[in-house]
Coordinates of C-alpha atoms in Angstrom, one line a residue:
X145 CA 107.5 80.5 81.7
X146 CA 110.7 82.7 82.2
X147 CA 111.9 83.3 85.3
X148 CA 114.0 86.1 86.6
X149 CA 116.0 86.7 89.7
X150 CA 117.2 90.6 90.2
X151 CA 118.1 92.4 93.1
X152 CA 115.5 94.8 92.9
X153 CA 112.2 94.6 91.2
X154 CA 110.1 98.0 90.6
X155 CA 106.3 98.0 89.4
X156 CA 105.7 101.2 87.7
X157 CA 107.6 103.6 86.3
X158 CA 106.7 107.0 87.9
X159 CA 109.8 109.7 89.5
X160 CA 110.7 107.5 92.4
X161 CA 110.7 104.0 90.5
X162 CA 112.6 105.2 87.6
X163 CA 115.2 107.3 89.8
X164 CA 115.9 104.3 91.9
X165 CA 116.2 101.9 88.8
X166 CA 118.9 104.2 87.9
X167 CA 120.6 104.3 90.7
X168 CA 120.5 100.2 91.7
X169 CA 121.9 100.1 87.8
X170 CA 125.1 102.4 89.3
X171 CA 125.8 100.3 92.3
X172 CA 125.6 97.1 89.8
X173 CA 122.4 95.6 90.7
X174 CA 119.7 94.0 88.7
X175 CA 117.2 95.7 88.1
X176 CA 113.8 94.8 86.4
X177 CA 111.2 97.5 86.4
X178 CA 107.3 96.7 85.0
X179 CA 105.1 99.1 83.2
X180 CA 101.5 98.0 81.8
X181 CA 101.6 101.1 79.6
X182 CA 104.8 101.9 77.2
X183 CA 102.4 105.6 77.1
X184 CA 102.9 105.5 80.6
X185 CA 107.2 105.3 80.2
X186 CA 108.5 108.4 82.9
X187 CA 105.0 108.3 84.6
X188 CA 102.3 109.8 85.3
X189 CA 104.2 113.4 85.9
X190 CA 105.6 113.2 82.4
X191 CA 102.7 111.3 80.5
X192 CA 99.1 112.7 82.0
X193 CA 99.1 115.2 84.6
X194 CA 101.8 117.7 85.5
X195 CA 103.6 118.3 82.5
X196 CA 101.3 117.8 79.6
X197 CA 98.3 119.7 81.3
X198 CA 101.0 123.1 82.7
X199 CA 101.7 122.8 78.6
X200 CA 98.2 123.2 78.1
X201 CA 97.9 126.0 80.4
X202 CA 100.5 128.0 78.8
X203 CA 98.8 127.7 75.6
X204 CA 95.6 128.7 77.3
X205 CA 96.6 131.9 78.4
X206 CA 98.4 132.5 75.0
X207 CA 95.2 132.6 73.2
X208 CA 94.3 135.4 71.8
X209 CA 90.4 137.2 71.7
X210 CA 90.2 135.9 68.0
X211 CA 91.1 132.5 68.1
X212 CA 88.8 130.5 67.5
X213 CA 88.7 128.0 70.6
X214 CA 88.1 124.5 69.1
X215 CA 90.7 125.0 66.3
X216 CA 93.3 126.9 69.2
X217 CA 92.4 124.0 71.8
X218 CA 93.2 121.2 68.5
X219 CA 96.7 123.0 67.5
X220 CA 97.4 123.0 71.4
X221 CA 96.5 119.5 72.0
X222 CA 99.0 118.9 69.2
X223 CA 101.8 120.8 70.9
X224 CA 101.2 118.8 74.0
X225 CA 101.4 115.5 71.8
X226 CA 104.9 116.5 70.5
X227 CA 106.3 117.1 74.5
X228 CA 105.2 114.4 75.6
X229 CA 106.1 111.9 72.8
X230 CA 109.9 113.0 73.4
X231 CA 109.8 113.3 76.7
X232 CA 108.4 109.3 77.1
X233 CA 111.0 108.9 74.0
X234 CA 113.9 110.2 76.6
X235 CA 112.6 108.3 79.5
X236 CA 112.7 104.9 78.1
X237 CA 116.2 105.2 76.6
X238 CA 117.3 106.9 80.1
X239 CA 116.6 102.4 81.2
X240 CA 116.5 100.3 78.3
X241 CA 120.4 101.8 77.4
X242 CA 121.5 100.0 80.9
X243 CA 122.6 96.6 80.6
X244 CA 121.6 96.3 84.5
X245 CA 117.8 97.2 83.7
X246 CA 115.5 94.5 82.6
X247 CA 112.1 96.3 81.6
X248 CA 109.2 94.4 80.8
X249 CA 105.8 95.8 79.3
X250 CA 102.5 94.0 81.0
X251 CA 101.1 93.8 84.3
X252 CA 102.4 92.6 87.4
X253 CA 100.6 90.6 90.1
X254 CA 102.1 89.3 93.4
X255 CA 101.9 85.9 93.9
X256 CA 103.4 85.2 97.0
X257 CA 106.0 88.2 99.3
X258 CA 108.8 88.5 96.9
X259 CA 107.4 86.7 93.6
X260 CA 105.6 88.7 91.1
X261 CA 103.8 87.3 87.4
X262 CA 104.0 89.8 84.5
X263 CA 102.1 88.8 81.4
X264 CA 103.4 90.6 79.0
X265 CA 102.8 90.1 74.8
X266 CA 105.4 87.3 74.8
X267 CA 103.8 85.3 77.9
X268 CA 104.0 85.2 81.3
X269 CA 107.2 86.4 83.0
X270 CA 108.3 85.0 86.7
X271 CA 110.3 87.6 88.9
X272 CA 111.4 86.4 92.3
X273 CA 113.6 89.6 93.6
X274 CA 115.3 90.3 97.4
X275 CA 113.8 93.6 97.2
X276 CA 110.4 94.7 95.3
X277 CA 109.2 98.5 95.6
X278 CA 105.7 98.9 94.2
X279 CA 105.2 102.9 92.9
X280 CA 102.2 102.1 90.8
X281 CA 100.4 105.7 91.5
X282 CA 97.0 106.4 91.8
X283 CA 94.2 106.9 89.5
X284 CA 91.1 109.2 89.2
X285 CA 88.4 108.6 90.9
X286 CA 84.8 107.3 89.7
X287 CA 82.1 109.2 90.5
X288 CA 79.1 106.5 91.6
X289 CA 75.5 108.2 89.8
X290 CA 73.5 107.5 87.0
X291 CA 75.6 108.3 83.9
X292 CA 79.3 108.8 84.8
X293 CA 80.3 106.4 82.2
X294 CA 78.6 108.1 79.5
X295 CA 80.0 108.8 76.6
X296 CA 80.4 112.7 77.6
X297 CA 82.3 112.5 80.9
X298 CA 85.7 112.6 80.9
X299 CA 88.3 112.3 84.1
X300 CA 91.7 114.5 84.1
X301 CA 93.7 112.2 81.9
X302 CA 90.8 111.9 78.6
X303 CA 90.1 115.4 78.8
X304 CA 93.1 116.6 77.8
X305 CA 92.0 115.1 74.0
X306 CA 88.3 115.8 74.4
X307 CA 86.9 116.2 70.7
X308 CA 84.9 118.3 70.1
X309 CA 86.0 121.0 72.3
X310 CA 82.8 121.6 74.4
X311 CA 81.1 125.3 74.9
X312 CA 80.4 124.2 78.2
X313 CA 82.2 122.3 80.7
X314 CA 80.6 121.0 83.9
X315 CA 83.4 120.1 86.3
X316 CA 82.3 118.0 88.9
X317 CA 84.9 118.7 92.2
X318 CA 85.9 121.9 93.1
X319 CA 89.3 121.1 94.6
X320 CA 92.9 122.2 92.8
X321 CA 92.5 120.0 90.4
X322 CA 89.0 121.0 89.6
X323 CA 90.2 124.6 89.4
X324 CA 93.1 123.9 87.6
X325 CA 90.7 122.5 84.4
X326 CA 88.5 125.5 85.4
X327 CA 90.6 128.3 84.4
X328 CA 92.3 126.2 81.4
X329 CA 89.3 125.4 79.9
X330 CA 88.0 128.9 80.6
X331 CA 90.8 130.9 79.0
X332 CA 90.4 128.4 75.8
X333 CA 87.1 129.6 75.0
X334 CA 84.4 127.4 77.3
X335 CA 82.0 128.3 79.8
X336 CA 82.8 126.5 82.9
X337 CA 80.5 125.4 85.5
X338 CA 82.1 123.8 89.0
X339 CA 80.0 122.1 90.9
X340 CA 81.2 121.8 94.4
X341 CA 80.2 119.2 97.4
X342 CA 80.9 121.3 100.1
X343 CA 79.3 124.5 101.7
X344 CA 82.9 126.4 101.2
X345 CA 85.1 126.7 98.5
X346 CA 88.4 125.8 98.9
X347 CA 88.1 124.9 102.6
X348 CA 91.5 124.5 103.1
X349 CA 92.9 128.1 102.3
X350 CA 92.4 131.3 104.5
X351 CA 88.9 132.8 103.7
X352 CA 90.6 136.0 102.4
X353 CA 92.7 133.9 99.9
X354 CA 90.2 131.5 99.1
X355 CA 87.9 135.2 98.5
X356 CA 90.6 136.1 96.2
X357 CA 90.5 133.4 93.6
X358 CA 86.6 133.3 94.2
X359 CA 86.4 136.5 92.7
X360 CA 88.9 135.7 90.1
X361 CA 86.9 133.1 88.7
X362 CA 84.0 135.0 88.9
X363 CA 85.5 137.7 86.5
X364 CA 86.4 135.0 84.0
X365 CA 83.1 133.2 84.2
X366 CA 83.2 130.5 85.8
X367 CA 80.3 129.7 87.9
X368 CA 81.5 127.6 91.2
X369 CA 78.4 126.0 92.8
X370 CA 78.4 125.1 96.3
X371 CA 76.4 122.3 98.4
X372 CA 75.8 121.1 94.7
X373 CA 75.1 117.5 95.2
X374 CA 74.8 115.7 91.3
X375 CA 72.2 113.0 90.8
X376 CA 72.6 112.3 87.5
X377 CA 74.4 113.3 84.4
X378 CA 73.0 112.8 81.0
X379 CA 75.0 111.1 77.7
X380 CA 74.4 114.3 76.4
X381 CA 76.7 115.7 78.6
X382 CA 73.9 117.7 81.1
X383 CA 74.1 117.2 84.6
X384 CA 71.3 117.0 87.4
X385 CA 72.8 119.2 90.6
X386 CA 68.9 120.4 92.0
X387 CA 68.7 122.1 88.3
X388 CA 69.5 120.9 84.9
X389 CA 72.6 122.2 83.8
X390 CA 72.6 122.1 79.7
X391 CA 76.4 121.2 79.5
X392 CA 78.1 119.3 76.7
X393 CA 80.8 117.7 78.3
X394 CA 81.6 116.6 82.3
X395 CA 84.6 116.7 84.0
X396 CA 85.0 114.4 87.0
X397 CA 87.4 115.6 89.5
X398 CA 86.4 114.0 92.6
X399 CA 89.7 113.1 93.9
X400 CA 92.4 110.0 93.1
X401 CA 92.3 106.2 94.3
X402 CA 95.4 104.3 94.7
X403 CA 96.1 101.9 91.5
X404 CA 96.5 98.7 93.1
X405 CA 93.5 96.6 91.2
X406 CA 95.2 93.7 90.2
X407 CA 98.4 93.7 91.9
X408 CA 97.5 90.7 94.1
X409 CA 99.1 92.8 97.5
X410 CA 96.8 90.4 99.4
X411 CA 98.7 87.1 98.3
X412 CA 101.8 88.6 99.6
X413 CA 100.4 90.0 102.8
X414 CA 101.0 94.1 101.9
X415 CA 98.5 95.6 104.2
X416 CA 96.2 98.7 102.6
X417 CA 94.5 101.6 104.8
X418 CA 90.4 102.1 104.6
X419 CA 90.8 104.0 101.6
X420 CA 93.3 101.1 99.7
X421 CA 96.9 102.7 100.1
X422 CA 99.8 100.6 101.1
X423 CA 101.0 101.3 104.5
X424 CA 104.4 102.0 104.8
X425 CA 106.2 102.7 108.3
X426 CA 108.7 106.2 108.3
X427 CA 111.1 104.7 105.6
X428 CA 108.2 103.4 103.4
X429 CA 108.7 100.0 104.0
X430 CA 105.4 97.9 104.4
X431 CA 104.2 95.0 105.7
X432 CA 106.1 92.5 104.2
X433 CA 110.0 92.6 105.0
X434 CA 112.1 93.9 102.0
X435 CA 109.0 95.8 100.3
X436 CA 108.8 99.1 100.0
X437 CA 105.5 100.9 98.3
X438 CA 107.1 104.8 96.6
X439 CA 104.9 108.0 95.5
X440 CA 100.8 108.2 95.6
X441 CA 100.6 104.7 96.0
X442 CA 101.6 105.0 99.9
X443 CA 98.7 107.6 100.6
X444 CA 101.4 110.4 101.3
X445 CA 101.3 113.9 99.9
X446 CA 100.2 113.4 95.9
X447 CA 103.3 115.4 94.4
X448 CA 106.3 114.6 92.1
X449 CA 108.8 116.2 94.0
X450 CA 107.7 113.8 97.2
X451 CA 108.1 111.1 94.9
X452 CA 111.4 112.0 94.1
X453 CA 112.0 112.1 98.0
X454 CA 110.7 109.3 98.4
X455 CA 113.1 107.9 96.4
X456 CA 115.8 109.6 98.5
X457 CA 114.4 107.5 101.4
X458 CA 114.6 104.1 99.8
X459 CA 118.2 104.7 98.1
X460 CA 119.6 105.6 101.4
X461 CA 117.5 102.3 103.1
X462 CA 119.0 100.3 100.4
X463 CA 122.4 101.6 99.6
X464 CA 123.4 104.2 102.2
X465 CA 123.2 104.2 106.1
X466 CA 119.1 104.0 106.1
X467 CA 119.1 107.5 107.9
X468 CA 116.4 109.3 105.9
X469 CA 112.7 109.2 107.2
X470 CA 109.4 110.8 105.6
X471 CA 108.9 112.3 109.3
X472 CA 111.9 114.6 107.6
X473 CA 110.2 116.6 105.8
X474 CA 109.6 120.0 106.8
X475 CA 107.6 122.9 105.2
X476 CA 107.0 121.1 101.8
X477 CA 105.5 123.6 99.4
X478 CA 102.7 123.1 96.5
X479 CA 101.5 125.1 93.7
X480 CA 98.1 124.9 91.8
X481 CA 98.5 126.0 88.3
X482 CA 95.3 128.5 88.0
X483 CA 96.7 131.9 86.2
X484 CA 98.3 133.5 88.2
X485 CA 99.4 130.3 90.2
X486 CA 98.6 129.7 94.0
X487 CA 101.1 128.2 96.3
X488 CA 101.5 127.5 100.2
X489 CA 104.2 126.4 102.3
X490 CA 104.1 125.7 106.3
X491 CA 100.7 127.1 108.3
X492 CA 97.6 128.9 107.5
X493 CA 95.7 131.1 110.1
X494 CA 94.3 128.3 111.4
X495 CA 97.3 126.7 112.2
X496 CA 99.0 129.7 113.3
X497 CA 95.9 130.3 116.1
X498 CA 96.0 127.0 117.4
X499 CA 99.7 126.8 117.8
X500 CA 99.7 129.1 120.9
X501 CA 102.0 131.7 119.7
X502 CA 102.3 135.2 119.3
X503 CA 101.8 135.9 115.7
X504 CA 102.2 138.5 112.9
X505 CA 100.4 138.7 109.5
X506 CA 101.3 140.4 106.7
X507 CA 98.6 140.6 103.6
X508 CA 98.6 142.7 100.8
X509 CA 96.9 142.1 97.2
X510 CA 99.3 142.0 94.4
X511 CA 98.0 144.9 92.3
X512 CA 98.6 147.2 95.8
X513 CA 102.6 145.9 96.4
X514 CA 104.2 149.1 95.2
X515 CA 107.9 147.4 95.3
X516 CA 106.5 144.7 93.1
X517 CA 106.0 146.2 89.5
X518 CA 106.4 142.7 87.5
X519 CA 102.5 141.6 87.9
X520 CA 101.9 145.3 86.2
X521 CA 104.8 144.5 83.4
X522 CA 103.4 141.3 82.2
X523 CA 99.3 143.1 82.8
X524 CA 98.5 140.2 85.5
X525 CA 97.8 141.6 89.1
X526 CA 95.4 139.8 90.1
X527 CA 95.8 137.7 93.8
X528 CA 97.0 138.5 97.2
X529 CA 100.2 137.2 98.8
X530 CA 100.0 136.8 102.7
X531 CA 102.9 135.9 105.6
X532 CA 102.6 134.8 108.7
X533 CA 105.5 135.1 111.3
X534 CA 105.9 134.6 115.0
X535 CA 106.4 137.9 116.3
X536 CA 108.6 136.5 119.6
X537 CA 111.7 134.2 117.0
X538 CA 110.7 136.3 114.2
X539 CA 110.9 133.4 111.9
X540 CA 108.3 132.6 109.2
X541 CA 105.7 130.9 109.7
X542 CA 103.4 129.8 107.0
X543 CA 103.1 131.8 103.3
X544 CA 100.7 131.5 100.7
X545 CA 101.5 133.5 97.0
X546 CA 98.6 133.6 94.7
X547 CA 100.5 135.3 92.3
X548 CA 102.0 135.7 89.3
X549 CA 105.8 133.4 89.7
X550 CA 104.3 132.0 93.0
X551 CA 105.8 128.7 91.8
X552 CA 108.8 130.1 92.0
X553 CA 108.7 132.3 95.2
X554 CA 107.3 129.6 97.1
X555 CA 110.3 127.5 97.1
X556 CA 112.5 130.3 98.3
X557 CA 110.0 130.5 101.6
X558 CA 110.0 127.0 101.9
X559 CA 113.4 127.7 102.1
X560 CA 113.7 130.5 104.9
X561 CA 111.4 128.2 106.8
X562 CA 113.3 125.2 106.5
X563 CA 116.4 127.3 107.2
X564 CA 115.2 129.6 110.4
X565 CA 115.6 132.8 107.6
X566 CA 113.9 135.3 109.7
X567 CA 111.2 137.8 108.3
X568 CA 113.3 140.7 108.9
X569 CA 116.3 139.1 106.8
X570 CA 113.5 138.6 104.0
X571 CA 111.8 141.8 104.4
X572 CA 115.2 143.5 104.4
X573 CA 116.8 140.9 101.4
X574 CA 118.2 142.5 98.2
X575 CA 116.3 141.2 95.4
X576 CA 116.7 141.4 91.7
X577 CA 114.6 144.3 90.4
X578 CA 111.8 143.7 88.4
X579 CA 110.9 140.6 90.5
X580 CA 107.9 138.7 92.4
X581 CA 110.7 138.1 95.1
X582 CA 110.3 142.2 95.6
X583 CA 107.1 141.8 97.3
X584 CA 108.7 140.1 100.5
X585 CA 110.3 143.9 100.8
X586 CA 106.8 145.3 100.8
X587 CA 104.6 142.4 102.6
X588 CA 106.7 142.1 105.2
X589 CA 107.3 145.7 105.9
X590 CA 103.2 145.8 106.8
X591 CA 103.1 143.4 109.6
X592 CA 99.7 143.5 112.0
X593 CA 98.7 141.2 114.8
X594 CA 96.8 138.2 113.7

């Protein structure tokens, strides 16, 4: 058996493992980094979820009425391939170029605090390392009925090569994930039914937004079920919800468990939560001294860009003066990837109630922002964009944009939140003209009491 003995030893090769691999290699450590998967080179970001399905999107809402959709979703499918191949490609050769990285392909088990097997192809591989990070990710979740392994049900990662293309989709999980496969598969040609645990959709949005891309989905088809509780599903792809729905295909999209099967964290004491996440103190160090546990794996916020933080955190633990904490992070943004998009920053209503203060809202549907003429340039108006603002410091609040660049807008409120920007200062900015920024000019200029 080989045995190595680096510095720093990383299991899984997501945004914060491969960042920090990097950036050990600069201050001259040694660095080994595993990955069970070379398809899974750059991570999950990269490989299965954000990048590859936001490409399928934009092909999506590229189709045109006379397309057909299995050959339109095939060619797309295709595209997607092409990204993702040379994006992994770039990845790899970003590590296996340093002479500091050692990366090893095969799965890693902890066999006692700091010492860690891999079998890989060539045998089994011995790391014993000062410091270990394990950024391993998460996975989707199974669904526990009669059925969910049948040969028609698919989670978010196999559905993006489903073959043939199915004329109608159950989606079991109504949540942003959920509605992100929703509206893809509904703009490439399928009918789309949701089928939804709860008694309200998207619980955690204001009603009036959560009304908004209700309706949405309702004017492109999609039937969202709620209180629809699925007994079975057939391995012709029908589901039992109450009613038989005739579908060909299921999507499962009941949520994401952490990937930790296998990894042995009980041989070297790394305590898990009730749900199976590592649990990691401010600076995401766990229970074992000198082991840190980076991105979904921990149970924080499911995002690249708090992966990439995350990284921030450890890199200044390991190499800087250890100042950074997760408890940091203020008014972190997110963005579902329906058409248009939907993204929030800071407080909802809800939020903005309880908090005691004296607060301002400002709502207006995108097709009615008169300073906005972008969502009428590129023919999509559809969505609302709302502020809230404390009417004593005048600063912002909370925001949620469901609208066309809301991706992009988001991050400049994020901003003025993180910055103490007040509302006036955005409501009286000078913006580029056409732009989605505009409707900060026109949103906040119609402030009411909450």
């Amino acid at each position: 058996m080989t045995t190595l003995t680096p510095q720093l030893l990383i299991i899984g090769w997501g945004k914060a493992g491969k960042t920090l691999a990097g950036r050990a290699a600069d201050a001259g450590w040694e660095v080994v980094l595993v990955e069970r998967s070379p398809q899974m080179y750059g991570g999950t970001c990269i490989n299965i979820g954000c990048v590859p399905t936001k490409d399928l999107i934009v092909s999506a809402e590229a189709k045109r009425a006379g397309d057909d959709p299995a050959a339109y979703f095939r060619e797309s499918v295709e595209g997607r391939d092409a990204l993702i191949r040379k994006l992994n490609a770039a990845n790899y050769a970003m590590l296996a170029d340093r002479e500091e990285v050692t990366l090893l392909d095969g799965e890693a088990r902890f066999v006692g605090p700091h010492e860690v097997v891999v079998d890989t192809h060539d045998g089994e591989v011995r790391v014993n390392a000062e410091y270990i990070v394990v950024n391993t990710g998460t996975m989707p979740r199974p669904l526990d009925v009669p059925g969910a392994d049948g040969p028609r049900v698919f989670d978010s990662t196999t559905i993006q090569h489903i073959d043939p293309f199915p004329k109608h989709l159950t989606i079991i999980g109504a949540g942003f994930i959920g509605c992100e496969f929703a509206n893809m598969f509904s703009l490439f040609g399928s009918k789309v039914t949701m089928l939804d645990a709860g008694l309200e959709f998207l619980p955690r949005l204001d009603r009036d937004v959560a009304d908004a891309v209700s309706a949405l989905f309702v004017e492109r088809g999609i039937d969202v079920q709620q209180n629809a509780k699925v007994t079975a599903i057939g391995a012709d792809g029908s589901v039992n919800a109450g009613d038989k729905i005739d579908s060909d295909a299921v999507l499962i999209a009941a949520g994401r468990t952490p990937a930790t099967a296998g990894l042995g964290l009980e041989e070297a004491g790394i305590a898990t939560d009730g749900r199976g996440f590592i649990v990691v103190d401010d600076q995401l160090r766990t229970s074992v001294d000198n082991v840190f546990a980076t991105g979904d794996v921990n149970g924080g916020p499911q995002f690249t860009y708090i992966s990439l933080d995350d990284f921030r955190i450890v890199a200044d633990a390991l190499f800087g003066p250890g100042a950074r904490r997760r408890s940091d992070r203020v008014a972190v943004p997110n963005a579902t990837f329906i058409t248009p998009p939907l993204a929030t920053v800071g407080m909802g209503e809800a939020d903005a109630r309880d908090s005691g203060r004296n607060v301002l809202v400002g709502s207006l549907p995108v097709a009615k922002i008169a300073v906005m003429p972008r969502p009428k340039i590129v023919g999509e108006t559809h969505g609302i964009i709302k502020l809230l603002v404390d009417a004593d410091s005048d600063e912002l609040l909370g925001a949620t944009v469901f609208s066309i660049d809301a991706q992009e807008v988001i991050n400049l409120l994020a901003l003025a939140i993180r910055s103490g920007t007040t509302a006036t200062e955005l409501r009286d900015g000078i913006w580029t003209h056409p732009s989605s920024t505009e409707a900060l000019n026109g949103v906040l200029n119609n402030l009411r009491p909450l």
